[in-house]
Every structure is written in structure tokens, then in C-alpha cells.
Short mmCIF file of C-alpha atoms and ligand atoms in Angstrom, two decimals:
data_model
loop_
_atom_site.label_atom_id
_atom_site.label_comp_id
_atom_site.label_asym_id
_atom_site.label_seq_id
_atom_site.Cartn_x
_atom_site.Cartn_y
_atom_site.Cartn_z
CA UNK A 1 121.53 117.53 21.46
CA UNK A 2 119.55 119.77 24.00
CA UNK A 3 116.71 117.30 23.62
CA UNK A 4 118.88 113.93 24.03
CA UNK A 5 120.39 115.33 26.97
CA UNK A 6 116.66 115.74 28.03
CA UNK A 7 115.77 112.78 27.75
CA UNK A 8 118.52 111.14 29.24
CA UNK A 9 117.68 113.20 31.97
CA UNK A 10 114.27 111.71 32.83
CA UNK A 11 115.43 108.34 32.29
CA UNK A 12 117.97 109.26 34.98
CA UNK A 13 115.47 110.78 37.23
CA UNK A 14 112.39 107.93 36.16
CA UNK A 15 115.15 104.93 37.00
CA UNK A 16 115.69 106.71 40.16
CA UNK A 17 112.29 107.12 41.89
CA UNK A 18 111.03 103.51 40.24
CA UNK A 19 114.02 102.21 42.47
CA UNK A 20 112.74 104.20 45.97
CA UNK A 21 109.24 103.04 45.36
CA UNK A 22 110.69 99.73 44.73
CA UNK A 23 112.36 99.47 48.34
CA UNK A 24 110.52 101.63 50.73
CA UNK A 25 112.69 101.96 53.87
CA UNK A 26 111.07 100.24 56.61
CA UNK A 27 108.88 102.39 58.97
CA UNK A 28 110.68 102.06 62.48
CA UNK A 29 109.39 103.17 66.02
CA UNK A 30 111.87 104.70 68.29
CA UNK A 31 111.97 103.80 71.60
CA UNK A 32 114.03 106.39 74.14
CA UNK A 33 115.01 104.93 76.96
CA UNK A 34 116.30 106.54 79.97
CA UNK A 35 118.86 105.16 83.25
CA UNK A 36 121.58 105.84 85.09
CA UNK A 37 124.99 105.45 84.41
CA UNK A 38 125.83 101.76 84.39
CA UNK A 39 128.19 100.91 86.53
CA UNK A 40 131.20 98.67 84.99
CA UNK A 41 131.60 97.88 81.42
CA UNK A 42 128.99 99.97 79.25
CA UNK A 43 129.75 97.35 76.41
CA UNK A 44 128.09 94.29 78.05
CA UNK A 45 125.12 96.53 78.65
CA UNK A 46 124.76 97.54 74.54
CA UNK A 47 125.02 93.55 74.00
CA UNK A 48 121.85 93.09 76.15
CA UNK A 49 120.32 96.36 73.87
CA UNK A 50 121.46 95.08 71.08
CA UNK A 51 119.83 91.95 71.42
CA UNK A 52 116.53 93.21 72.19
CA UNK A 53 117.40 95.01 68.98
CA UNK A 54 117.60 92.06 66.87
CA UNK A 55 114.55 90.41 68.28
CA UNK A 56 112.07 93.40 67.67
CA UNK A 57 113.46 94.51 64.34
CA UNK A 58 110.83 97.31 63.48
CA UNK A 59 112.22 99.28 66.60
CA UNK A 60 115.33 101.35 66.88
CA UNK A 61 116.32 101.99 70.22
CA UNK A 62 118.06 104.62 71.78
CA UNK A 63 119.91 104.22 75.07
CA UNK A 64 120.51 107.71 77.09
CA UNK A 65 121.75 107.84 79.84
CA UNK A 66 121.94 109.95 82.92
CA UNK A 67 124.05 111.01 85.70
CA UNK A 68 125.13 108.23 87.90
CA UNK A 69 123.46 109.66 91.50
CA UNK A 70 119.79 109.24 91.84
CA UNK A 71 119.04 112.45 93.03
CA UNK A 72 120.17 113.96 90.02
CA UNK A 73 118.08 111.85 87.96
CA UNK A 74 115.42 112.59 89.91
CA UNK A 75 115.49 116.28 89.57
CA UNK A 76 115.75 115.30 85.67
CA UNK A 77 112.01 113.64 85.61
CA UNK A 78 110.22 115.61 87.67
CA UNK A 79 111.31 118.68 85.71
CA UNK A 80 110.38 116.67 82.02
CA UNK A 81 107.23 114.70 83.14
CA UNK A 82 105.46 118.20 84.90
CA UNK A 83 106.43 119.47 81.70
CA UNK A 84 104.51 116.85 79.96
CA UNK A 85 107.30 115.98 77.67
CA UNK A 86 107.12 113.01 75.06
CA UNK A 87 110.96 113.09 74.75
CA UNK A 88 111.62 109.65 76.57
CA UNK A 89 109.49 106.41 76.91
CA UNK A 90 111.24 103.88 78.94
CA UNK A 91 112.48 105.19 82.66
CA UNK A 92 114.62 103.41 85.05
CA UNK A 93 113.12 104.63 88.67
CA UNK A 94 114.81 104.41 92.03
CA UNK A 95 112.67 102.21 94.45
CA UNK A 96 111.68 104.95 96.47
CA UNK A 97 110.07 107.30 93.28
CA UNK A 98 107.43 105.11 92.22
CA UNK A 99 104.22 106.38 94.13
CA UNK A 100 105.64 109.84 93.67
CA UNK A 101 105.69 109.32 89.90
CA UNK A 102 102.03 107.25 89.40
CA UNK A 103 100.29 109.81 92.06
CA UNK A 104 101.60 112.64 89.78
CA UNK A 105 99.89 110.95 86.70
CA UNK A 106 103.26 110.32 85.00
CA UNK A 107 103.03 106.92 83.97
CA UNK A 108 101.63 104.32 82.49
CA UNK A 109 99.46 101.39 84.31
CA UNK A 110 101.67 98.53 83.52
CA UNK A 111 99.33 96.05 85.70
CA UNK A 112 98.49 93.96 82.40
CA UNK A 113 102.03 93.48 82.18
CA UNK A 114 102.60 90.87 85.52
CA UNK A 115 99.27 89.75 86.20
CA UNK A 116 98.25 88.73 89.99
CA UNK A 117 99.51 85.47 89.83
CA UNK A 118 102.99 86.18 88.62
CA UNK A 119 103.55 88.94 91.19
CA UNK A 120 104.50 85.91 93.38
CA UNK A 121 107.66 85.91 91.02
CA UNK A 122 109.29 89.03 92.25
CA UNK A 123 110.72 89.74 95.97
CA UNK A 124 107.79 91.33 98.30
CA UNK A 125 109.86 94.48 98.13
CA UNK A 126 109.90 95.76 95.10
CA UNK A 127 106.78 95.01 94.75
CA UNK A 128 105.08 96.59 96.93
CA UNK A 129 107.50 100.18 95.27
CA UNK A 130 105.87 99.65 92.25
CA UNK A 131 102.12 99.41 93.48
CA UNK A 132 100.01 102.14 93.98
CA UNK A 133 96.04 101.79 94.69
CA UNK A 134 96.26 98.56 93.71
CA UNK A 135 97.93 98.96 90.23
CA UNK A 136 101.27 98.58 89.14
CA UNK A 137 102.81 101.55 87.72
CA UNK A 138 106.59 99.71 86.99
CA UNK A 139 108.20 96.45 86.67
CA UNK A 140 111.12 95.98 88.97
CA UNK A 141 114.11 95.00 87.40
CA UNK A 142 116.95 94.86 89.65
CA UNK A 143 117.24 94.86 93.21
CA UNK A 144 119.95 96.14 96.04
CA UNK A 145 120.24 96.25 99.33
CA UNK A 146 122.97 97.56 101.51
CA UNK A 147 126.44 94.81 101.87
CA UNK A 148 129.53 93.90 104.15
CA UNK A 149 132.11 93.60 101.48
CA UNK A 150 135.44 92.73 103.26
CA UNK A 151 138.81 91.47 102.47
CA UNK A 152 139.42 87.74 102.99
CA UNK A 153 142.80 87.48 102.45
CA UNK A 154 143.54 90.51 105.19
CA UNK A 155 140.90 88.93 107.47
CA UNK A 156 142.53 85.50 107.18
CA UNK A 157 146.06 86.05 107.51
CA UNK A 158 145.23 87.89 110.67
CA UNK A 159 142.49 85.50 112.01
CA UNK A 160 139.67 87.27 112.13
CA UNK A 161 136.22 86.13 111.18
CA UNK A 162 133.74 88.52 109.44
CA UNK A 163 132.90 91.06 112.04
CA UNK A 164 128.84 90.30 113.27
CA UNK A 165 128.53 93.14 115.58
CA UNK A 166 129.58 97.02 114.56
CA UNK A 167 131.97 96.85 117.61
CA UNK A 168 133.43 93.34 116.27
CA UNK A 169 134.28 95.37 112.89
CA UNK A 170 135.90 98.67 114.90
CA UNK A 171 137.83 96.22 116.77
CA UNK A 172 139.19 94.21 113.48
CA UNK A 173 139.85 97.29 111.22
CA UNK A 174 142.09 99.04 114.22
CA UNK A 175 144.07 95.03 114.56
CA UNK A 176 144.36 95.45 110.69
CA UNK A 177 145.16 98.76 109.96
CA UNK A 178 147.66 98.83 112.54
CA UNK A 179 149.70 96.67 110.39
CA UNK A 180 149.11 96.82 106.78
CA UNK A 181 150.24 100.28 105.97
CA UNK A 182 148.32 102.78 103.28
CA UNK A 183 145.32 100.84 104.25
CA UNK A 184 142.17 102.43 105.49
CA UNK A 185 139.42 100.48 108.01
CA UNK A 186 135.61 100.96 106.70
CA UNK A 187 134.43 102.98 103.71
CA UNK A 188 130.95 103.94 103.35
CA UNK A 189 129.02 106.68 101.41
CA UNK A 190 128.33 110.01 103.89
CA UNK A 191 127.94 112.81 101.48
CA UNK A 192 124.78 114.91 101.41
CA UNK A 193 122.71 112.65 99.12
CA UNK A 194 120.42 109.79 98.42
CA UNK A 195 123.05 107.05 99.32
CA UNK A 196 123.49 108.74 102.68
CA UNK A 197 119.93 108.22 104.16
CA UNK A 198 120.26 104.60 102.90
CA UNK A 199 123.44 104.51 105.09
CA UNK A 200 122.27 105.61 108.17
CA UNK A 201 119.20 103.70 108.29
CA UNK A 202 121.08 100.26 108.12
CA UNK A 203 122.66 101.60 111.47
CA UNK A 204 119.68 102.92 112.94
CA UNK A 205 117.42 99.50 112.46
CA UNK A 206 120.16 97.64 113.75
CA UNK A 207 119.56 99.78 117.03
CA UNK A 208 116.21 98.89 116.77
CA UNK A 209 115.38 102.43 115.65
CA UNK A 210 113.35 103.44 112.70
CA UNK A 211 112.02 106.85 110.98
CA UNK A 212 108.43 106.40 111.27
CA UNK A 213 106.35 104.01 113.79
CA UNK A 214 102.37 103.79 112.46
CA UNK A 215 102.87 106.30 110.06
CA UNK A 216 104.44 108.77 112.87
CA UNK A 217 108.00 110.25 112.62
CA UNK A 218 109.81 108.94 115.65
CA UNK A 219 113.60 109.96 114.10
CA UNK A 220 114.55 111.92 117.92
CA UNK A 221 114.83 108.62 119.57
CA UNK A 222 117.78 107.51 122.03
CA UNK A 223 118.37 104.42 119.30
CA UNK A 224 118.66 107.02 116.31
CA UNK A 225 120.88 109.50 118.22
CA UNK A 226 123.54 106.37 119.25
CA UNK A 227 123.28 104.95 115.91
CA UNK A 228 124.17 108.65 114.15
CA UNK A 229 126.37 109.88 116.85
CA UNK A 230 127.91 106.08 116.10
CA UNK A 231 128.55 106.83 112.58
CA UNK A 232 130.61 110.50 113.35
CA UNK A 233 132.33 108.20 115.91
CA UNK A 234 133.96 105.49 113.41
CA UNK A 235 135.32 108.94 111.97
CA UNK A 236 136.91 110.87 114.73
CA UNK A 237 136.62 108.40 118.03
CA UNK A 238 137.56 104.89 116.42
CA UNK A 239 139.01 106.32 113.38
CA UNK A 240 138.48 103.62 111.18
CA UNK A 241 136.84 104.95 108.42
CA UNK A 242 138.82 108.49 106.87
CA UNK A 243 136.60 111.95 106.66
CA UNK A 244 136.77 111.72 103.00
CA UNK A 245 133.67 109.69 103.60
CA UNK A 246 131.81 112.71 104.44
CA UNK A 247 132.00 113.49 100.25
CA UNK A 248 132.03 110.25 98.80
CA UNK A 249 129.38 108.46 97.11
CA UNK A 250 129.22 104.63 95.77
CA UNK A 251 131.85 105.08 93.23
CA UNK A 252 134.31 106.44 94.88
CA UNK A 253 134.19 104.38 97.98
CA UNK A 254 134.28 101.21 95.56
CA UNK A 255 137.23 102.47 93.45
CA UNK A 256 138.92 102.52 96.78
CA UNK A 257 137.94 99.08 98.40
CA UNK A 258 139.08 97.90 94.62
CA UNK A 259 142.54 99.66 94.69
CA UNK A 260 143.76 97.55 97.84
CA UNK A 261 143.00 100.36 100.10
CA UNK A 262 140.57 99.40 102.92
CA UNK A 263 139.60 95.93 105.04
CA UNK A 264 135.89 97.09 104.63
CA UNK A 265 133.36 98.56 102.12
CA UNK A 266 129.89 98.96 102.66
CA UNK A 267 128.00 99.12 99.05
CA UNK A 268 125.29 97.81 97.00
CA UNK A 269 126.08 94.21 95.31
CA UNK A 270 127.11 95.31 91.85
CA UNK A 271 130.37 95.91 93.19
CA UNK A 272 131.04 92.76 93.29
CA UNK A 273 131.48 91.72 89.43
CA UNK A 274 133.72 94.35 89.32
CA UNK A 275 136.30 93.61 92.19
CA UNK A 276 136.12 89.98 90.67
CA UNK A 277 137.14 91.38 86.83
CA UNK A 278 139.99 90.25 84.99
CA UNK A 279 142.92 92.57 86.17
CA UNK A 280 141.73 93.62 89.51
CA UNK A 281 143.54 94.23 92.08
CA UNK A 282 141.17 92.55 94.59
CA UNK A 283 140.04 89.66 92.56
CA UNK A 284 139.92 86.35 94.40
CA UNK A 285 140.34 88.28 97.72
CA UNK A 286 136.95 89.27 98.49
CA UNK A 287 134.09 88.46 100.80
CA UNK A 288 130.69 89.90 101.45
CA UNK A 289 128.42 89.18 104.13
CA UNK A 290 125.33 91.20 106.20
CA UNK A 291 125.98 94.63 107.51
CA UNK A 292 126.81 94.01 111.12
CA UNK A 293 124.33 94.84 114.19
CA UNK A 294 124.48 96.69 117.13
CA UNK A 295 124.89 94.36 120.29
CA UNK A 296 121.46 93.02 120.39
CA UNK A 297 120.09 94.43 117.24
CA UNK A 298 119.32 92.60 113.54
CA UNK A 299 121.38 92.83 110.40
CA UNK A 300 119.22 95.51 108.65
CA UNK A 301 119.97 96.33 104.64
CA UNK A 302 118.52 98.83 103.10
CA UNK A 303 116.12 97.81 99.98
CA UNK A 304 117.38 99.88 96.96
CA UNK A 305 116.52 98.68 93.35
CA UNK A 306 115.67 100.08 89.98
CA UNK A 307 112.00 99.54 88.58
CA UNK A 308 110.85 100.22 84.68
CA UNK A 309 108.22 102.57 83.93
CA UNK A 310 106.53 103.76 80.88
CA UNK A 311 106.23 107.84 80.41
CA UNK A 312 102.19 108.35 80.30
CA UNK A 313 103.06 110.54 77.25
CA UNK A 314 105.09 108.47 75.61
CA UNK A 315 103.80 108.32 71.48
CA UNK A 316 104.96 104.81 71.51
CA UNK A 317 103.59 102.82 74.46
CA UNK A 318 103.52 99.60 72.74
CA UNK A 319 106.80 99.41 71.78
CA UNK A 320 107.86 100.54 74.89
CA UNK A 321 105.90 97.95 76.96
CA UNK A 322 108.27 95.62 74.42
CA UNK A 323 111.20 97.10 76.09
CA UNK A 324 110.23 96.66 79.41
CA UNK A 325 108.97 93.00 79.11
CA UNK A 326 112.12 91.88 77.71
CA UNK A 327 114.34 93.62 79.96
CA UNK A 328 112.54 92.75 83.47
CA UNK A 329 112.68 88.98 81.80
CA UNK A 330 114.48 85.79 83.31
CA UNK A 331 116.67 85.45 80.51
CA UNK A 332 117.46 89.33 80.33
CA UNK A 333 117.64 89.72 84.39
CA UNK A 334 120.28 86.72 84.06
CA UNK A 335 122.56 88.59 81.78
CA UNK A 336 122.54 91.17 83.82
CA UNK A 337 123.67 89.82 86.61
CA UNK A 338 126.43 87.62 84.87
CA UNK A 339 127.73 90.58 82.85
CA UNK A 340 127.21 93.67 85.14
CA UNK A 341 126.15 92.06 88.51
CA UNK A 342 122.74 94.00 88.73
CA UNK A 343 121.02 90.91 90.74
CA UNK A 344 117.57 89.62 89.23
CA UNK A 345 114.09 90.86 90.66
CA UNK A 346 112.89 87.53 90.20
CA UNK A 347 113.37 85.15 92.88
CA UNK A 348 113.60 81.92 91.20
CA UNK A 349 116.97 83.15 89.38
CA UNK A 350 118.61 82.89 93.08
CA UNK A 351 118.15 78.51 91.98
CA UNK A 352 119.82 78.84 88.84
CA UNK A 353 123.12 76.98 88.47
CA UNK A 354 124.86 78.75 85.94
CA UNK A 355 124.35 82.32 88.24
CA UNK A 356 125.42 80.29 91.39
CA UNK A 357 128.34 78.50 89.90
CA UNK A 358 129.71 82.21 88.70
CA UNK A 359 128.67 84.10 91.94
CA UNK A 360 128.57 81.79 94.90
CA UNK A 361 127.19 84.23 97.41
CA UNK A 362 123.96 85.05 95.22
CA UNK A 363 122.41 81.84 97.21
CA UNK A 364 123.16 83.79 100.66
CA UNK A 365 121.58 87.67 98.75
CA UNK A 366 118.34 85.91 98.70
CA UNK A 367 117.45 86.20 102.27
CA UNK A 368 119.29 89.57 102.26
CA UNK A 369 116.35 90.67 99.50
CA UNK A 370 113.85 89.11 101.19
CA UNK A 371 114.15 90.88 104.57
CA UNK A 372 115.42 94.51 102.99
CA UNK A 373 113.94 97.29 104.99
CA UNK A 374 112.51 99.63 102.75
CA UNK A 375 112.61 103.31 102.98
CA UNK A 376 108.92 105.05 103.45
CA UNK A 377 107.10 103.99 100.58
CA UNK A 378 104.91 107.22 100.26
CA UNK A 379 104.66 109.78 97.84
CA UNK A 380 106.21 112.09 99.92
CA UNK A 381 109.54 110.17 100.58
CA UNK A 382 110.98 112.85 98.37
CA UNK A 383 110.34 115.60 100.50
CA UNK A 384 110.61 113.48 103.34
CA UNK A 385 115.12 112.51 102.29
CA UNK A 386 115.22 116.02 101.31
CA UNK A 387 114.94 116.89 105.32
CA UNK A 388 117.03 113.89 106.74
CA UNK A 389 119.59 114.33 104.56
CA UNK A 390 120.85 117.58 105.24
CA UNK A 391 120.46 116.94 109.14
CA UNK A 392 122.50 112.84 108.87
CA UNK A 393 125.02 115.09 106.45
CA UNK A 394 125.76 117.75 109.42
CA UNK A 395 125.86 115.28 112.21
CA UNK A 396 128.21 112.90 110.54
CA UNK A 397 130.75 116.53 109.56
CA UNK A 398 130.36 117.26 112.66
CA UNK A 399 128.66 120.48 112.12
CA UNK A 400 125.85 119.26 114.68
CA UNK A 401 125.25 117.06 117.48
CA UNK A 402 123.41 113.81 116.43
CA UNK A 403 120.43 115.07 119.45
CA UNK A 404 120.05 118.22 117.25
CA UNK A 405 120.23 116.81 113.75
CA UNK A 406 117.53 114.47 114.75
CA UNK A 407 115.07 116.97 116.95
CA UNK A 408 115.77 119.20 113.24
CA UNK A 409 114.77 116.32 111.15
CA UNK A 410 111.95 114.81 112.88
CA UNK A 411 110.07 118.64 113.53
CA UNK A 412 110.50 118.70 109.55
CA UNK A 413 108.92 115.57 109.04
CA UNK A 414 106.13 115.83 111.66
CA UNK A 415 105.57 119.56 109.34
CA UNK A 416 105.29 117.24 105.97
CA UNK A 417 103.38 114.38 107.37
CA UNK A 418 100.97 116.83 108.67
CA UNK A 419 100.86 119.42 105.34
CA UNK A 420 100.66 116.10 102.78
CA UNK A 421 97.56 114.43 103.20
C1 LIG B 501 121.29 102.51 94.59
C2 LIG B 501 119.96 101.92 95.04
C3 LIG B 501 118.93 103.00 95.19
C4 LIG B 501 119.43 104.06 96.14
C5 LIG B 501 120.75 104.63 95.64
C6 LIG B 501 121.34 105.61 96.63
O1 LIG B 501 121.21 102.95 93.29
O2 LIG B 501 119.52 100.95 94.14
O3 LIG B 501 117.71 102.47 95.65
O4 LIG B 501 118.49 105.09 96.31
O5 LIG B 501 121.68 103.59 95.43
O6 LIG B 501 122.53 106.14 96.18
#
């Protein structure tokens, strides 16, 4: 008996093993990729993952994301790539952290992956983010710059045309205000952060003023003070736009312009797939157009964008590189901006009917992309938003005059421009 059982029991266990050795389970390499929060529906997102799934079956991916504000997602990296950490492969970097990141010797040289003559493909401004010394160090994969959204229906039934100058808009959100109730005039994003500085700058290059001329800070100027003491203005002089502004980032401010609430919204385009969603209560009633101009001045929009890097310690590089091809791809850019309204990197997508049949003003971005201002492309942007912002954050509270904000912020910039090379 004792011996039957045995031997039943290394039939058991023989049957057993013959079967794993018979099936091996596929070998997979995982591929952690990093972003922010997407904005809108997470689902259509996974689709686009999922996808990229099927087609590259020996890799599982995992999606993680981050907080939604840049500037927490920057304090993420730079605390994991000093560390020298293998945790993540794929990043999603703002514009403005690419020559930080390749000068640090966190990433991979992705030059191979858009030779010379397809850099042609791609707006001049990203671009030029993701090249340092000569090599490219990410592949841009969205793009943003700073919009008029404003409400066509309110505009129209009280015969105003989209506002071209910033005293044009003051005048048109006091008409409208003043007689559709519960509804507030121009909503922007003032807190202390990232999305601030982009802000401000759209205001001060439409004065014709600008942080640095040939590499010098020149932030003190009479066209920066008028432009910032402008901005405190629209609060407590014109009071179109609410104080709540002072605390609000791009979220907020859209969830607003989307709930009925306000004539204007300045924001980045994704913003717009959202308002036009099934079951908002905007849809159908929006426009967008430039950011207005001082009397005199350009439109100016701030270039913003997200670019894809590869983590130089990454174990899996060329599955990652994978990633990042499909991803920055026509067909994967186009998805994109059909299902979440990020808008392609790639300039010929701006032709393609399907994208301009579904979003009409996409023909009209591509001169907005072309001429985005960027931000100082340097590797010491960071340090160089970590000074403005605290000074644009206390002139627009009112906690300081826009003269002293400025004389603040440019004798901290003159002190990094000077320490940094
Ligand atoms: C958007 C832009 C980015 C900018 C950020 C500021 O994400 O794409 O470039 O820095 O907004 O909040």
C-alpha cells in the first residue's frame, strides 16, 4: 500500500514537471514607464498602451503615473536619477528639463532614433528642448502652448468679437459679466508654480519684454513691470478675473471655464477635447483663439510640451527605445490627439483630414506651435523658475510691488547666470 501510494506519487509529481518543461512561460521584459497624470479619460490612454502591448508581445508594460503638476514630477527625477536608480525606463519630460537631465548624464542618446533628415518632421521648438551638444537626448511627443479659450455663445449673443488686445478682453468680460450672473471674466493659473512663469511670460512678450536679452537677465524692465503690475490689475483694478486665481493651477481653472462659469480661460489645448465631451456643459459653445497683445505688442504663447526620454540606467534600453518610437509615432501622436487632445509633435498631422474634420481649429494651432516662445532653454532654467516664481507669485497676491518683485528676481538671476558657467 505504502509503496503504491509511492508510486503514484512520482507519477503525480513526474506528469507535473514534464508538463512545465513542456510550456515554458515566455521570458518578458518590463518596461516602466513614467508621466503625469493624464488629463481626461485615463481609459483612452490604456487603449493606446494596450495596443503597443499587442504589437510587441514579449514586453509587459507598466504605466505609473505621477502627480499632475510638473514641478512635482520634477522633484521626483532628480531625486531617482542622482540616485542612479534603474526603477523606471521610459520618462515623460517637461520641455524645459531636457538639457538639465542630458547635462546631468541621466539619459540615454536617442539621436539614432530621428536621424537629421527627419528632424525636419517635428516643430523647431521642441526640437531644439530635446538637443543638447548636438545630440538628442528625447523625442518630443506632444506639444502646448499657451490659448484664448472663450465662450462663443456669450460672446455672440452680446456682439462681441474675440478680444485681440488685453484691454479689448477687460472691456468684454466687464459688458458680460455685468449681465450673466454667477459668471466670472478671465481665469488663468497664478499660483506659485511652473504654470505661473508660463503665464506671465505670454503677458510680458506681448509688451515686448522678455527675461533674458543675449544671454543677460533683463526681467527689471518698464515692459515687465506693466505687464506684471497688469496681471494684479485684472484682479483688484478691472476685476475680471477672481483672487482664487492666485491658487489655482490648470485643472482647476478648466473645471471652471467647463462648469459655465467664466467668458474666458487661458490654458494649454488639451482642454479642449474635454469641454467638447459628451455631457458637457460647454460643448458646442466654445472658441479658442491667440492670447491677446498689449496695444502694439504680438500674440506671444508660451511653448510647453512633453518629450520622451530613456533613463541612462535603465536594464532594458531596447525595449524601451520600442516604447518611445511607437508612442512619438504619426499613427500614435494621432490617437492622442483624437482621444485625449494632446496635439501631435509632428507637423504634417496639422494636414490630416480625419484630425481637422474632428477639431477644426488644429489648422489655426499650427502657426501657434510654430511661433511658441520658449522658456530659457539652459540647464539652469530650473534654478532660474525657482527665483521668478516666488517673486510673479508675490506681485500678483499683492504681497509686493511688480518694481520690487522684478529688481528681486532679476538680482537672483544675474547671481545664477554668473555662479553656472
Ligand atoms: C504644461 C506644459 C508644460 C508646462 C506646464 C506648466 O504641462 O506642457 O511645458 O511647464 O504645463 O504647468
Amino acid at each position: 500500500m505504502k509503496r503504491a501510494f509511492f508510486l503514484l506519487l512520482c507519477i503525480l509529481v513526474s506528469a507535473y514537471s514534464c508538463k512545465k518543461t513542456e510550456t515554458p512561460a515566455p521570458e518578458k521584459t518590463t518596461v516602466v514607464f513614467k508621466h503625469g497624470k493624464i488629463a481626461g479619460d485615463p481609459a483612452l490612454f490604456q487603449e493606446l498602451l494596450d495596443e503597443f502591448e499587442r504589437q510587441n508581445p514579449d514586453i509587459d508594460l507598466r504605466d505609473e503615473a505621477l502627480p499632475a503638476s510638473t514641478d512635482e514630477q520634477h522633484q521626483f527625477y532628480v531625486i531617482n536619477l542622482e540616485g542612479k536608480g534603474p526603477e523606471f525606463d521610459v520618462l515623460s519630460m517637461d520641455v524645459i528639463w531636457v538639457p538639465e537631465f542630458a547635462r546631468a548624464g541621466w539619459l540615454r542618446d536617442l539621436s539614432h532614433l530621428v536621424p537629421e533628415p527627419q528632424r525636419e518632421e517635428f516643430f523647431p521648438g521642441p526640437m531644439q528642448a530635446v538637443t543638447y551638444r548636438e545630440k538628442l537626448w528625447a523625442v518630443p511627443w506632444y506639444i502646448d502652448a499657451g490659448l484664448l479659450y472663450y465662450r462663443k455663445d456669450l460672446l455672440e449673443k452680446h456682439g462681441f468679437e474675440p478680444p485681440r488686445t488685453w484691454a479689448e478682453l477687460i472691456s468684454i468680460s466687464k459688458a458680460i459679466t455685468a449681465k450673466e450672473p454667477d459668471t466670472y471674466g478671465f481665469i488663468w493659473q497664478g499660483k506659485q508654480y511652473e504654470g505661473l512663469v508660463c503665464n506671465v511670460l505670454e503677458y510680458m512678450w506681448s509688451n515686448r519684454g522678455n527675461v533674458l536679452r543675449e544671454g543677460r537677465p533683463v526681467l527689471a524692465s518698464p515692459e515687465n513691470i506693466e505687464a506684471l503690475g497688469f496681471m494684479r490689475d485684472l484682479i483688484v483694478r478691472h476685476k475680471v478675473t477672481p483672487e482664487l486665481v492666485t491658487t489655482a493651477i490648470e485643472e482647476p481653472t478648466r473645471h471652471i471655464f467647463g462648469n459655465g462659469n467664466a467668458v474666458f480661460l487661458r490654458n494649454w489645448p488639451y482642454a479642449w477635447n474635454i469641454f467638447e465631451k459628451e455631457g458637457s456643459a460647454i460643448k458646442g459653445k466654445v472658441g479658442v483663439s491667440v492670447l491677446p497683445a498689449f496695444e502694439g505688442g504680438e500674440h506671444a504663447a508660451t511653448l510647453g510640451g512633453w518629450q520622451l526620454g530613456i533613463n541612462r540606467y535603465s536594464r532594458n534600453p531596447e525595449a524601451a527605445e520600442r516604447l518611445v518610437r511607437f508612442l512619438t509615432s504619426p499613427s500614435a501622436q494621432k490617437t492622442l490627439a483624437l482621444t485625449i487632445g494632446y496635439k501631435p509633435t509632428r507637423k504634417s498631422l496639422y494636414e490630416d483630414r480625419e484630425l481637422r474634420a474632428e477639431q477644426p481649429f488644429i489648422a489655426g494651432l499650427y502657426d501657434v506651435f510654430m511661433h511658441a516662445r520658449p522658456r530659457p532653454v539652459s540647464p539652469y532654467y530650473m534654478m532660474m523658475t525657482q527665483a521668478m516664481q516666488p517673486e510673479f507669485s508675490a506681485a500678483i497676491s499683492g504681497m509686493k510691488t511688480p518694481e520690487e518683485a522684478l529688481r528681486d528676481a532679476q538680482k537672483e538671476l544675474k547671481r545664477i547666470m554668473e555662479t553656472a558657467e
